[in-house]
Amino acid sequence: MVLDDLSAIQAIERAAFSAPWPTNAYRTELETNKLAHYLVVRVGEEIAGFAGLWLMVDEAHVTTFAIAPAWRRNHLAERLLVALLDVALDRRATEATLEVRLSNLPARRLYEKFGFRPVGLRPRYYTDNNEDALIMTTEPLRSPEMVARLAARRAALEAAPDPVKLAVPGTDTVRGR
Ligand SMILES: CC(C)(COP(=O)(O)OP(=O)(O)OC[C@H]1O[C@@H](n2cnc3c(N)ncnc32)[C@H](O)[C@@H]1OP(=O)(O)O)[C@@H](O)C(=O)NCCC(=O)NCCS
């Protein structure tokens, strides 16, 4: 993610979250937070989603994760999560952790697919509706289980159709599904 991406990021942020981060939050993250790493997923030229993490000592903490509504259910979140975990591994993180709304089943299923497991609750963590956060953490990223799981996800994505080819204008596109 770079500063030029921020207007597209804001549009996705507002569409994806009931309590979006304020406009300047991503700018501040990119400009000042040395612990932060933010990625975008593009389909052709279009930004279809983004994610971020903070590297705190040996832990990678996922701070945000969203796919634009028009691009969902095309396994773009999986591609993005593989890339994010690659950043974590590259920076020698030993595990990854995150908070997710208890009611957010799509996100929970996504994270479970990548080996995140519930380890606790943060009561009333989300101030817009006082919802609890579920804390989810991976097995050690270099454990045989996680290495095998990531390799399997990566192989499945490599074998899947290319989202760019699915989105040729004027054909039966995946957008807006
Ligand atoms: C959660 C989110 C990122 C998923 O993005 P996506 O690109 O549609 O997800 P993918 O197509 O890569 O799906 C991967 C897996 O996630 C799970 N999943 C995704 N959407 C789902 C849904 N609506 N219902 C159930 N499971 C779902 C499935 O396990 C899916 O694998 P499958 O297709 O083999 O069943 C997207 O719905 C989103 O941006 N939501 C709003 C923001 C948000 O909640 N972010 C997470 C904050 S912690």
PDB file of C-alpha atoms in Angstrom, residues 2-169:
ATOM      1  CA  VAL A   2       1.266   3.454  -0.915  1.00  0.00           C
ATOM      2  CA  LEU A   3      -0.137   6.939  -0.336  1.00  0.00           C
ATOM      3  CA  ASP A   4      -1.634   7.052  -3.858  1.00  0.00           C
ATOM      4  CA  ASP A   5      -3.815   4.064  -2.943  1.00  0.00           C
ATOM      5  CA  LEU A   6      -5.531   5.836  -0.065  1.00  0.00           C
ATOM      6  CA  SER A   7      -8.693   7.083  -1.808  1.00  0.00           C
ATOM      7  CA  ALA A   8      -9.458   3.548  -3.027  1.00  0.00           C
ATOM      8  CA  ILE A   9      -8.649   2.193   0.436  1.00  0.00           C
ATOM      9  CA  GLN A  10     -11.046   4.649   2.091  1.00  0.00           C
ATOM     10  CA  ALA A  11     -13.882   3.647  -0.233  1.00  0.00           C
ATOM     11  CA  ILE A  12     -13.388  -0.047   0.596  1.00  0.00           C
ATOM     12  CA  GLU A  13     -12.971   0.746   4.310  1.00  0.00           C
ATOM     13  CA  ARG A  14     -16.329   2.558   4.410  1.00  0.00           C
ATOM     14  CA  ALA A  15     -18.067  -0.236   2.499  1.00  0.00           C
ATOM     15  CA  ALA A  16     -16.539  -2.995   4.621  1.00  0.00           C
ATOM     16  CA  PHE A  17     -16.708  -1.785   8.234  1.00  0.00           C
ATOM     17  CA  SER A  18     -19.500  -0.445  10.442  1.00  0.00           C
ATOM     18  CA  ALA A  19     -16.917   1.638  12.333  1.00  0.00           C
ATOM     19  CA  PRO A  20     -14.390   2.650   9.642  1.00  0.00           C
ATOM     20  CA  TRP A  21     -10.996   4.019  10.568  1.00  0.00           C
ATOM     21  CA  PRO A  22     -10.842   7.824  10.195  1.00  0.00           C
ATOM     22  CA  THR A  23      -9.575   9.183   6.873  1.00  0.00           C
ATOM     23  CA  ASN A  24      -6.052   9.882   8.100  1.00  0.00           C
ATOM     24  CA  ALA A  25      -5.466   6.598   9.893  1.00  0.00           C
ATOM     25  CA  TYR A  26      -3.883   4.756   6.963  1.00  0.00           C
ATOM     26  CA  ARG A  27      -1.788   7.804   6.043  1.00  0.00           C
ATOM     27  CA  THR A  28      -0.430   7.938   9.599  1.00  0.00           C
ATOM     28  CA  GLU A  29       0.245   4.203   9.552  1.00  0.00           C
ATOM     29  CA  LEU A  30       2.154   4.411   6.261  1.00  0.00           C
ATOM     30  CA  GLU A  31       4.104   7.537   7.182  1.00  0.00           C
ATOM     31  CA  THR A  32       4.976   6.963  10.813  1.00  0.00           C
ATOM     32  CA  ASN A  33       4.472   3.406  12.045  1.00  0.00           C
ATOM     33  CA  LYS A  34       7.674   1.470  11.531  1.00  0.00           C
ATOM     34  CA  LEU A  35       6.082  -1.708  12.921  1.00  0.00           C
ATOM     35  CA  ALA A  36       3.304  -1.643  10.314  1.00  0.00           C
ATOM     36  CA  HIS A  37       3.091  -3.426   6.959  1.00  0.00           C
ATOM     37  CA  TYR A  38       0.153  -2.824   4.640  1.00  0.00           C
ATOM     38  CA  LEU A  39      -0.639  -4.703   1.424  1.00  0.00           C
ATOM     39  CA  VAL A  40      -3.215  -4.227  -1.322  1.00  0.00           C
ATOM     40  CA  VAL A  41      -4.609  -6.867  -3.642  1.00  0.00           C
ATOM     41  CA  ARG A  42      -5.177  -5.646  -7.214  1.00  0.00           C
ATOM     42  CA  VAL A  43      -7.239  -7.131 -10.011  1.00  0.00           C
ATOM     43  CA  GLY A  44      -5.714  -5.565 -13.082  1.00  0.00           C
ATOM     44  CA  GLU A  45      -5.364  -1.897 -12.139  1.00  0.00           C
ATOM     45  CA  GLU A  46      -8.129  -1.918  -9.570  1.00  0.00           C
ATOM     46  CA  ILE A  47      -7.530  -2.188  -5.843  1.00  0.00           C
ATOM     47  CA  ALA A  48      -9.884  -4.935  -4.669  1.00  0.00           C
ATOM     48  CA  GLY A  49      -8.819  -5.152  -1.031  1.00  0.00           C
ATOM     49  CA  PHE A  50      -6.169  -4.522   1.565  1.00  0.00           C
ATOM     50  CA  ALA A  51      -4.744  -5.831   4.813  1.00  0.00           C
ATOM     51  CA  GLY A  52      -2.227  -4.855   7.413  1.00  0.00           C
ATOM     52  CA  LEU A  53      -0.236  -6.123  10.318  1.00  0.00           C
ATOM     53  CA  TRP A  54       1.947  -4.863  13.089  1.00  0.00           C
ATOM     54  CA  LEU A  55       5.060  -6.786  13.948  1.00  0.00           C
ATOM     55  CA  MET A  56       5.407  -6.709  17.712  1.00  0.00           C
ATOM     56  CA  VAL A  57       8.534  -8.522  18.835  1.00  0.00           C
ATOM     57  CA  ASP A  58       7.902 -11.999  17.385  1.00  0.00           C
ATOM     58  CA  GLU A  59       4.140 -11.687  16.931  1.00  0.00           C
ATOM     59  CA  ALA A  60       2.335 -10.546  13.772  1.00  0.00           C
ATOM     60  CA  HIS A  61      -0.898  -8.799  14.737  1.00  0.00           C
ATOM     61  CA  VAL A  62      -3.384  -8.401  11.891  1.00  0.00           C
ATOM     62  CA  THR A  63      -4.787  -4.869  12.211  1.00  0.00           C
ATOM     63  CA  THR A  64      -7.173  -4.690   9.277  1.00  0.00           C
ATOM     64  CA  PHE A  65      -8.420  -6.867   6.451  1.00  0.00           C
ATOM     65  CA  ALA A  66     -11.070  -6.144   3.798  1.00  0.00           C
ATOM     66  CA  ILE A  67     -12.131  -7.065   0.284  1.00  0.00           C
ATOM     67  CA  ALA A  68     -14.402  -4.699  -1.700  1.00  0.00           C
ATOM     68  CA  PRO A  69     -17.964  -6.066  -1.755  1.00  0.00           C
ATOM     69  CA  ALA A  70     -17.961  -6.438  -5.562  1.00  0.00           C
ATOM     70  CA  TRP A  71     -14.913  -8.679  -5.433  1.00  0.00           C
ATOM     71  CA  ARG A  72     -15.857 -11.025  -2.600  1.00  0.00           C
ATOM     72  CA  ARG A  73     -16.046 -14.818  -2.898  1.00  0.00           C
ATOM     73  CA  ASN A  74     -13.270 -14.953  -5.487  1.00  0.00           C
ATOM     74  CA  HIS A  75     -10.610 -16.145  -3.037  1.00  0.00           C
ATOM     75  CA  LEU A  76      -8.924 -12.759  -3.085  1.00  0.00           C
ATOM     76  CA  ALA A  77      -8.918 -12.691   0.721  1.00  0.00           C
ATOM     77  CA  GLU A  78      -7.064 -15.987   0.651  1.00  0.00           C
ATOM     78  CA  ARG A  79      -4.469 -14.595  -1.758  1.00  0.00           C
ATOM     79  CA  LEU A  80      -4.063 -11.559   0.464  1.00  0.00           C
ATOM     80  CA  LEU A  81      -3.753 -13.627   3.630  1.00  0.00           C
ATOM     81  CA  VAL A  82      -1.054 -15.808   2.059  1.00  0.00           C
ATOM     82  CA  ALA A  83       0.864 -12.641   1.158  1.00  0.00           C
ATOM     83  CA  LEU A  84       0.376 -11.195   4.643  1.00  0.00           C
ATOM     84  CA  LEU A  85       1.605 -14.364   6.347  1.00  0.00           C
ATOM     85  CA  ASP A  86       4.584 -14.359   3.974  1.00  0.00           C
ATOM     86  CA  VAL A  87       5.454 -10.870   5.282  1.00  0.00           C
ATOM     87  CA  ALA A  88       5.133 -12.166   8.839  1.00  0.00           C
ATOM     88  CA  LEU A  89       7.399 -15.137   8.088  1.00  0.00           C
ATOM     89  CA  ASP A  90       9.868 -12.952   6.257  1.00  0.00           C
ATOM     90  CA  ARG A  91      10.115 -10.687   9.312  1.00  0.00           C
ATOM     91  CA  ARG A  92      10.658 -13.689  11.596  1.00  0.00           C
ATOM     92  CA  ALA A  93       7.297 -13.570  13.367  1.00  0.00           C
ATOM     93  CA  THR A  94       6.652 -16.816  15.192  1.00  0.00           C
ATOM     94  CA  GLU A  95       2.842 -16.601  15.255  1.00  0.00           C
ATOM     95  CA  ALA A  96      -0.011 -14.452  13.974  1.00  0.00           C
ATOM     96  CA  THR A  97      -2.949 -13.138  15.959  1.00  0.00           C
ATOM     97  CA  LEU A  98      -6.029 -10.975  15.393  1.00  0.00           C
ATOM     98  CA  GLU A  99      -9.371  -9.851  16.780  1.00  0.00           C
ATOM     99  CA  VAL A 100     -12.609 -10.455  14.919  1.00  0.00           C
ATOM    100  CA  ARG A 101     -16.228  -9.678  15.784  1.00  0.00           C
ATOM    101  CA  LEU A 102     -17.935 -12.743  17.203  1.00  0.00           C
ATOM    102  CA  SER A 103     -20.739 -12.297  14.639  1.00  0.00           C
ATOM    103  CA  ASN A 104     -18.354 -12.038  11.655  1.00  0.00           C
ATOM    104  CA  LEU A 105     -18.666 -15.592  10.393  1.00  0.00           C
ATOM    105  CA  PRO A 106     -17.223 -14.959   6.885  1.00  0.00           C
ATOM    106  CA  ALA A 107     -13.996 -13.623   8.402  1.00  0.00           C
ATOM    107  CA  ARG A 108     -13.878 -16.332  11.080  1.00  0.00           C
ATOM    108  CA  ARG A 109     -14.235 -19.051   8.419  1.00  0.00           C
ATOM    109  CA  LEU A 110     -11.482 -17.433   6.348  1.00  0.00           C
ATOM    110  CA  TYR A 111      -9.087 -17.295   9.299  1.00  0.00           C
ATOM    111  CA  GLU A 112      -9.938 -20.843  10.398  1.00  0.00           C
ATOM    112  CA  LYS A 113      -9.056 -22.046   6.923  1.00  0.00           C
ATOM    113  CA  PHE A 114      -5.559 -20.680   7.555  1.00  0.00           C
ATOM    114  CA  GLY A 115      -5.142 -22.278  10.967  1.00  0.00           C
ATOM    115  CA  PHE A 116      -6.252 -19.423  13.234  1.00  0.00           C
ATOM    116  CA  ARG A 117      -8.005 -20.790  16.324  1.00  0.00           C
ATOM    117  CA  PRO A 118     -10.069 -19.008  19.022  1.00  0.00           C
ATOM    118  CA  VAL A 119      -7.971 -18.405  22.137  1.00  0.00           C
ATOM    119  CA  GLY A 120     -10.027 -15.870  24.076  1.00  0.00           C
ATOM    120  CA  LEU A 121     -12.547 -13.042  24.144  1.00  0.00           C
ATOM    121  CA  ARG A 122     -12.220  -9.299  24.598  1.00  0.00           C
ATOM    122  CA  PRO A 123     -15.591  -8.306  26.067  1.00  0.00           C
ATOM    123  CA  ARG A 124     -17.286  -5.250  24.451  1.00  0.00           C
ATOM    124  CA  TYR A 125     -14.165  -4.558  22.370  1.00  0.00           C
ATOM    125  CA  TYR A 126     -16.121  -2.892  19.530  1.00  0.00           C
ATOM    126  CA  THR A 127     -17.486   0.383  20.827  1.00  0.00           C
ATOM    127  CA  ASP A 128     -20.062   0.950  18.042  1.00  0.00           C
ATOM    128  CA  ASN A 129     -22.265  -1.916  19.289  1.00  0.00           C
ATOM    129  CA  ASN A 130     -20.389  -3.243  22.358  1.00  0.00           C
ATOM    130  CA  GLU A 131     -19.756  -6.523  20.562  1.00  0.00           C
ATOM    131  CA  ASP A 132     -17.153  -8.910  21.938  1.00  0.00           C
ATOM    132  CA  ALA A 133     -13.996  -9.619  19.982  1.00  0.00           C
ATOM    133  CA  LEU A 134     -12.843 -13.159  19.457  1.00  0.00           C
ATOM    134  CA  ILE A 135      -9.066 -13.425  19.684  1.00  0.00           C
ATOM    135  CA  MET A 136      -7.680 -15.881  17.134  1.00  0.00           C
ATOM    136  CA  THR A 137      -4.079 -17.094  16.935  1.00  0.00           C
ATOM    137  CA  THR A 138      -2.182 -19.463  14.675  1.00  0.00           C
ATOM    138  CA  GLU A 139      -0.028 -22.383  15.635  1.00  0.00           C
ATOM    139  CA  PRO A 140       3.647 -21.382  15.424  1.00  0.00           C
ATOM    140  CA  LEU A 141       4.110 -20.212  11.809  1.00  0.00           C
ATOM    141  CA  ARG A 142       7.037 -22.576  11.273  1.00  0.00           C
ATOM    142  CA  SER A 143       5.364 -25.607  12.819  1.00  0.00           C
ATOM    143  CA  PRO A 144       4.941 -28.546  10.411  1.00  0.00           C
ATOM    144  CA  GLU A 145       1.137 -28.128  10.595  1.00  0.00           C
ATOM    145  CA  MET A 146       1.222 -24.458   9.577  1.00  0.00           C
ATOM    146  CA  VAL A 147       3.864 -24.971   6.896  1.00  0.00           C
ATOM    147  CA  ALA A 148       1.760 -27.782   5.380  1.00  0.00           C
ATOM    148  CA  ARG A 149      -1.463 -25.779   5.662  1.00  0.00           C
ATOM    149  CA  LEU A 150       0.047 -22.724   3.972  1.00  0.00           C
ATOM    150  CA  ALA A 151       1.579 -24.852   1.218  1.00  0.00           C
ATOM    151  CA  ALA A 152      -1.820 -26.463   0.585  1.00  0.00           C
ATOM    152  CA  ARG A 153      -3.624 -23.107   0.431  1.00  0.00           C
ATOM    153  CA  ARG A 154      -0.939 -21.696  -1.871  1.00  0.00           C
ATOM    154  CA  ALA A 155      -1.192 -24.692  -4.203  1.00  0.00           C
ATOM    155  CA  ALA A 156      -5.000 -24.449  -4.316  1.00  0.00           C
ATOM    156  CA  LEU A 157      -4.794 -20.748  -5.211  1.00  0.00           C
ATOM    157  CA  GLU A 158      -2.205 -21.366  -7.896  1.00  0.00           C
ATOM    158  CA  ALA A 159      -4.516 -23.963  -9.465  1.00  0.00           C
ATOM    159  CA  ALA A 160      -7.579 -21.640  -9.294  1.00  0.00           C
ATOM    160  CA  PRO A 161      -8.717 -19.427 -12.201  1.00  0.00           C
ATOM    161  CA  ASP A 162      -7.036 -16.025 -12.453  1.00  0.00           C
ATOM    162  CA  PRO A 163      -9.477 -13.336 -11.172  1.00  0.00           C
ATOM    163  CA  VAL A 164      -8.247 -10.915 -13.884  1.00  0.00           C
ATOM    164  CA  LYS A 165      -9.394 -13.303 -16.590  1.00  0.00           C
ATOM    165  CA  LEU A 166     -12.749 -13.689 -14.837  1.00  0.00           C
ATOM    166  CA  ALA A 167     -13.277  -9.931 -14.999  1.00  0.00           C
ATOM    167  CA  VAL A 168     -13.046  -9.158 -18.723  1.00  0.00           C
ATOM    168  CA  PRO A 169     -15.377  -6.175 -19.329  1.00  0.00           C
TER     169      PRO A 169
END
